[in-house]
mmCIF file of C-alpha atoms in Angstrom:
data_model
loop_
_atom_site.group_PDB
_atom_site.id
_atom_site.type_symbol
_atom_site.label_atom_id
_atom_site.label_comp_id
_atom_site.label_asym_id
_atom_site.label_seq_id
_atom_site.Cartn_x
_atom_site.Cartn_y
_atom_site.Cartn_z
ATOM 1 C CA THR A 19 282.736 -20.480 209.200
ATOM 2 C CA ALA A 20 284.246 -17.112 209.669
ATOM 3 C CA VAL A 21 287.945 -16.703 210.583
ATOM 4 C CA ASN A 22 288.749 -12.858 211.399
ATOM 5 C CA GLY A 23 285.868 -11.740 209.426
ATOM 6 C CA VAL A 24 286.967 -13.782 206.241
ATOM 7 C CA ALA A 25 284.893 -16.848 205.013
ATOM 8 C CA THR A 26 286.860 -19.249 202.724
ATOM 9 C CA PHE A 27 284.951 -21.362 200.555
ATOM 10 C CA THR A 28 286.386 -24.244 198.270
ATOM 11 C CA ASN A 29 284.778 -26.256 195.443
ATOM 12 C CA LEU A 30 282.173 -23.383 194.345
ATOM 13 C CA ALA A 31 281.473 -23.347 190.634
ATOM 14 C CA ILE A 32 278.922 -21.446 188.203
ATOM 15 C CA THR A 33 277.432 -23.251 185.591
ATOM 16 C CA GLY A 34 276.434 -22.214 182.022
ATOM 17 C CA THR A 35 277.528 -19.109 180.708
ATOM 18 C CA GLY A 36 275.794 -15.520 180.772
ATOM 19 C CA ALA A 37 275.238 -13.268 183.860
ATOM 20 C CA HIS A 38 275.582 -14.518 187.236
ATOM 21 C CA THR A 39 275.419 -13.365 190.756
ATOM 22 C CA LEU A 40 276.841 -14.936 194.099
ATOM 23 C CA GLN A 41 274.751 -14.524 196.991
ATOM 24 C CA PHE A 42 275.822 -15.566 200.694
ATOM 25 C CA ALA A 43 273.970 -15.525 203.778
ATOM 26 C CA THR A 44 274.450 -15.773 207.433
ATOM 27 C CA SER A 45 272.366 -16.669 210.274
ATOM 28 C CA SER A 46 273.827 -15.076 213.416
ATOM 29 C CA PRO A 47 273.724 -12.130 212.742
ATOM 30 C CA THR A 48 271.368 -12.168 209.729
ATOM 31 C CA LEU A 49 273.074 -11.024 206.665
ATOM 32 C CA THR A 50 272.936 -11.062 203.187
ATOM 33 C CA VAL A 51 275.592 -9.804 200.302
ATOM 34 C CA THR A 52 275.004 -10.059 196.945
ATOM 35 C CA SER A 53 277.961 -9.711 194.384
ATOM 36 C CA SER A 54 278.056 -7.391 191.062
ATOM 37 C CA SER A 55 276.926 -9.468 188.239
ATOM 38 C CA VAL A 56 280.094 -11.505 186.710
ATOM 39 C CA THR A 57 279.931 -12.818 183.120
ATOM 40 C CA VAL A 58 280.667 -16.026 182.427
ATOM 41 C CA ALA A 59 281.737 -16.465 178.553
ATOM 42 C CA SER A 60 281.713 -19.600 176.490
ATOM 43 C CA ILE A 61 284.671 -21.727 176.228
ATOM 44 C CA PRO A 62 285.600 -21.614 172.530
ATOM 45 C CA GLY A 63 286.143 -24.891 170.833
ATOM 46 C CA VAL A 64 284.372 -27.826 169.223
ATOM 47 C CA PHE A 65 282.560 -30.335 171.528
ATOM 48 C CA LEU A 66 281.177 -33.745 170.630
ATOM 49 C CA ASN A 67 277.456 -33.877 172.403
ATOM 50 C CA VAL A 68 276.240 -37.514 173.303
ATOM 51 C CA GLY A 69 272.492 -37.166 173.122
ATOM 52 C CA ALA A 70 270.595 -33.858 172.336
ATOM 53 C CA THR A 71 270.841 -33.158 176.067
ATOM 54 C CA PRO A 72 273.080 -34.201 178.687
ATOM 55 C CA THR A 73 270.365 -36.287 180.669
ATOM 56 C CA THR A 74 267.756 -38.161 179.454
ATOM 57 C CA THR A 75 264.768 -40.399 180.633
ATOM 58 C CA ALA A 76 264.475 -43.886 179.128
ATOM 59 C CA THR A 77 262.173 -46.850 180.058
ATOM 60 C CA VAL A 78 262.628 -50.522 179.820
ATOM 61 C CA SER A 79 262.428 -52.214 176.542
ATOM 62 C CA THR A 80 261.726 -49.099 174.994
ATOM 63 C CA ASN A 81 264.276 -47.870 172.473
ATOM 64 C CA ILE A 82 265.751 -44.728 172.375
ATOM 65 C CA THR A 83 267.832 -42.865 170.053
ATOM 66 C CA VAL A 84 271.012 -41.143 170.857
ATOM 67 C CA PRO A 85 272.136 -38.615 168.292
ATOM 68 C CA LEU A 86 276.395 -37.795 168.030
ATOM 69 C CA GLN A 87 275.981 -34.289 167.171
ATOM 70 C CA VAL A 88 279.250 -32.125 166.720
ATOM 71 C CA ASP A 89 278.791 -28.976 167.692
ATOM 72 C CA LEU A 90 280.807 -26.058 166.055
ATOM 73 C CA SER A 91 278.426 -23.047 167.308
ATOM 74 C CA ASN A 92 281.305 -21.878 169.421
ATOM 75 C CA ARG A 93 284.442 -23.117 167.258
ATOM 76 C CA GLY A 94 286.682 -20.043 167.384
ATOM 77 C CA GLY A 95 287.766 -20.620 164.086
ATOM 78 C CA LEU A 96 288.170 -24.395 163.747
ATOM 79 C CA ASP A 97 287.131 -26.588 161.319
ATOM 80 C CA VAL A 98 286.693 -29.957 161.172
ATOM 81 C CA ALA A 99 287.543 -32.235 158.381
ATOM 82 C CA SER A 100 287.985 -35.777 160.035
ATOM 83 C CA LEU A 101 286.937 -37.469 163.478
ATOM 84 C CA THR A 102 287.504 -41.170 164.943
ATOM 85 C CA VAL A 103 284.907 -41.596 167.858
ATOM 86 C CA THR A 104 284.335 -44.444 169.840
ATOM 87 C CA VAL A 105 280.957 -44.487 171.631
ATOM 88 C CA THR A 106 280.408 -46.680 174.665
ATOM 89 C CA TRP A 107 277.827 -48.305 176.886
ATOM 90 C CA ASP A 108 276.971 -50.998 179.721
ATOM 91 C CA PRO A 109 275.820 -54.040 177.933
ATOM 92 C CA THR A 110 274.155 -55.115 180.693
ATOM 93 C CA LYS A 111 272.229 -51.670 180.587
ATOM 94 C CA PHE A 112 271.665 -51.414 176.952
ATOM 95 C CA THR A 113 271.043 -53.573 173.785
ATOM 96 C CA TYR A 114 272.423 -52.225 170.565
ATOM 97 C CA VAL A 115 269.644 -51.932 167.634
ATOM 98 C CA SER A 116 271.137 -49.943 165.142
ATOM 99 C CA ASN A 117 272.607 -46.603 163.940
ATOM 100 C CA ALA A 118 271.680 -44.440 161.128
ATOM 101 C CA ALA A 119 273.344 -41.946 158.903
ATOM 102 C CA GLY A 120 273.924 -38.139 160.147
ATOM 103 C CA ASN A 121 273.676 -35.045 158.047
ATOM 104 C CA TRP A 122 277.572 -34.232 157.936
ATOM 105 C CA THR A 123 278.343 -31.637 154.884
ATOM 106 C CA ASP A 124 281.522 -29.835 154.378
ATOM 107 C CA ASP A 125 281.500 -25.800 153.532
ATOM 108 C CA SER A 126 281.174 -26.794 149.835
ATOM 109 C CA ALA A 127 277.913 -29.042 150.471
ATOM 110 C CA GLY A 128 279.919 -32.632 149.832
ATOM 111 C CA SER A 129 279.013 -35.309 152.149
ATOM 112 C CA ALA A 130 281.001 -36.842 154.371
ATOM 113 C CA SER A 131 281.969 -40.447 154.266
ATOM 114 C CA VAL A 132 281.484 -42.122 157.651
ATOM 115 C CA THR A 133 282.349 -45.884 158.276
ATOM 116 C CA VAL A 134 280.822 -47.593 161.162
ATOM 117 C CA ASN A 135 282.472 -50.693 162.806
ATOM 118 C CA ALA A 136 279.468 -52.357 164.986
ATOM 119 C CA THR A 137 281.600 -55.316 165.479
ATOM 120 C CA ASN A 138 281.692 -55.238 168.998
ATOM 121 C CA ALA A 139 278.220 -53.020 169.425
ATOM 122 C CA ALA A 140 277.072 -56.391 171.429
ATOM 123 C CA ASN A 141 279.684 -55.648 174.269
ATOM 124 C CA GLY A 142 278.787 -52.111 174.392
ATOM 125 C CA THR A 143 281.095 -50.249 171.537
ATOM 126 C CA LEU A 144 280.685 -48.556 168.481
ATOM 127 C CA SER A 145 283.372 -47.056 166.275
ATOM 128 C CA LEU A 146 282.865 -44.317 163.789
ATOM 129 C CA SER A 147 285.522 -43.194 161.343
ATOM 130 C CA GLY A 148 284.484 -39.780 159.044
ATOM 131 C CA PHE A 149 286.451 -37.673 156.743
ATOM 132 C CA THR A 150 285.479 -35.019 154.050
ATOM 133 C CA SER A 151 287.501 -33.263 151.685
ATOM 134 C CA ASP A 152 286.661 -29.694 152.930
ATOM 135 C CA ALA A 153 286.166 -27.720 155.772
ATOM 136 C CA THR A 154 283.169 -28.255 158.136
ATOM 137 C CA THR A 155 282.402 -25.167 160.149
ATOM 138 C CA SER A 156 278.607 -25.772 160.929
ATOM 139 C CA SER A 157 277.161 -28.224 163.615
ATOM 140 C CA PHE A 158 276.220 -31.573 162.142
ATOM 141 C CA THR A 159 274.922 -34.905 163.823
ATOM 142 C CA LEU A 160 277.942 -37.630 163.144
ATOM 143 C CA ARG A 161 275.743 -40.575 163.459
ATOM 144 C CA SER A 162 272.537 -41.498 165.594
ATOM 145 C CA VAL A 163 272.430 -44.765 167.595
ATOM 146 C CA THR A 164 269.654 -46.509 168.457
ATOM 147 C CA LEU A 165 269.784 -48.740 171.913
ATOM 148 C CA THR A 166 267.063 -50.521 173.960
ATOM 149 C CA PRO A 167 267.168 -50.135 178.025
ATOM 150 C CA LEU A 168 267.202 -53.659 179.436
ATOM 151 C CA VAL A 169 267.242 -52.636 183.394
ATOM 152 C CA GLY A 170 265.570 -49.844 185.560
ATOM 153 C CA GLY A 171 268.388 -47.646 187.045
ATOM 154 C CA SER A 172 270.966 -44.863 185.548
ATOM 155 C CA ALA A 173 273.768 -45.454 182.974
ATOM 156 C CA THR A 174 275.943 -43.319 180.682
ATOM 157 C CA VAL A 175 276.393 -43.369 176.762
ATOM 158 C CA SER A 176 279.622 -42.076 176.772
ATOM 159 C CA ALA A 177 282.491 -40.816 173.520
ATOM 160 C CA SER A 178 285.806 -40.807 173.051
ATOM 161 C CA VAL A 179 287.674 -38.789 170.504
ATOM 162 C CA GLY A 180 290.381 -41.030 169.077
ATOM 163 C CA ALA A 181 291.681 -38.285 166.682
ATOM 164 C CA ALA A 182 290.168 -34.891 165.032
ATOM 165 C CA GLY A 183 291.718 -33.116 162.566
ATOM 166 C CA ASN A 184 290.859 -29.760 160.233
ATOM 167 C CA VAL A 185 290.718 -29.018 156.812
ATOM 168 C CA ASN A 186 294.951 -28.533 156.609
ATOM 169 C CA GLY A 187 295.181 -31.892 158.493
ATOM 170 C CA SER A 188 296.261 -30.343 161.752
ATOM 171 C CA SER A 189 295.246 -31.895 164.964
ATOM 172 C CA ILE A 190 292.389 -30.336 166.691
ATOM 173 C CA THR A 191 290.735 -31.128 170.164
ATOM 174 C CA VAL A 192 287.534 -32.281 170.219
ATOM 175 C CA THR A 193 285.640 -32.549 173.855
ATOM 176 C CA PRO A 194 282.927 -35.050 174.283
ATOM 177 C CA ARG A 195 280.097 -34.399 176.624
ATOM 178 C CA ASN A 196 278.170 -37.951 177.763
ATOM 179 C CA LEU A 197 274.727 -38.708 178.295
ATOM 180 C CA ALA A 198 273.422 -39.674 181.597
ATOM 181 C CA VAL A 199 270.490 -41.923 181.431
ATOM 182 C CA THR A 200 267.707 -42.475 183.948
ATOM 183 C CA ILE A 201 265.933 -45.603 183.240
ATOM 184 C CA ASN A 202 262.502 -46.374 184.215
ATOM 185 C CA PRO A 203 261.267 -49.847 184.765
#
């Protein structure tokens, strides 16, 4: 509702990068106004993507493989040499099947060493710790986790980053993006 000719909005957001316009319309009087183009830039940083996309669909009793991808495509000069991650899921919605090696190599083509602790996997927790002796500046898959959906509905596979460091041993921030799963019966 406009007050003195001004309409105020809260909780507006633009999702995605690139050029966007905003359009507002009224019904009485009929009026449409479109803003000029606004460019949203990518936020530089290192991201840990749980799953290849933010959402996926699965079927009960059919395994799904969830890659844990470290996205360095917009790293802003940051590198990764060490990383500690905990992946969690609801054990009433998924059964842990296995995990498989990723393709983490550093800038000198050396393979990273990744240790996996699956002790609590039956309870929905998998812990990973990896390091390499040189900088890593290209995106890579840390590990892939295979789960079996147990029941229909919605679920999340999430990650938290306990620690991350660069080649100089300095701490860096790695932002996780979780996976929303729709499970069909």
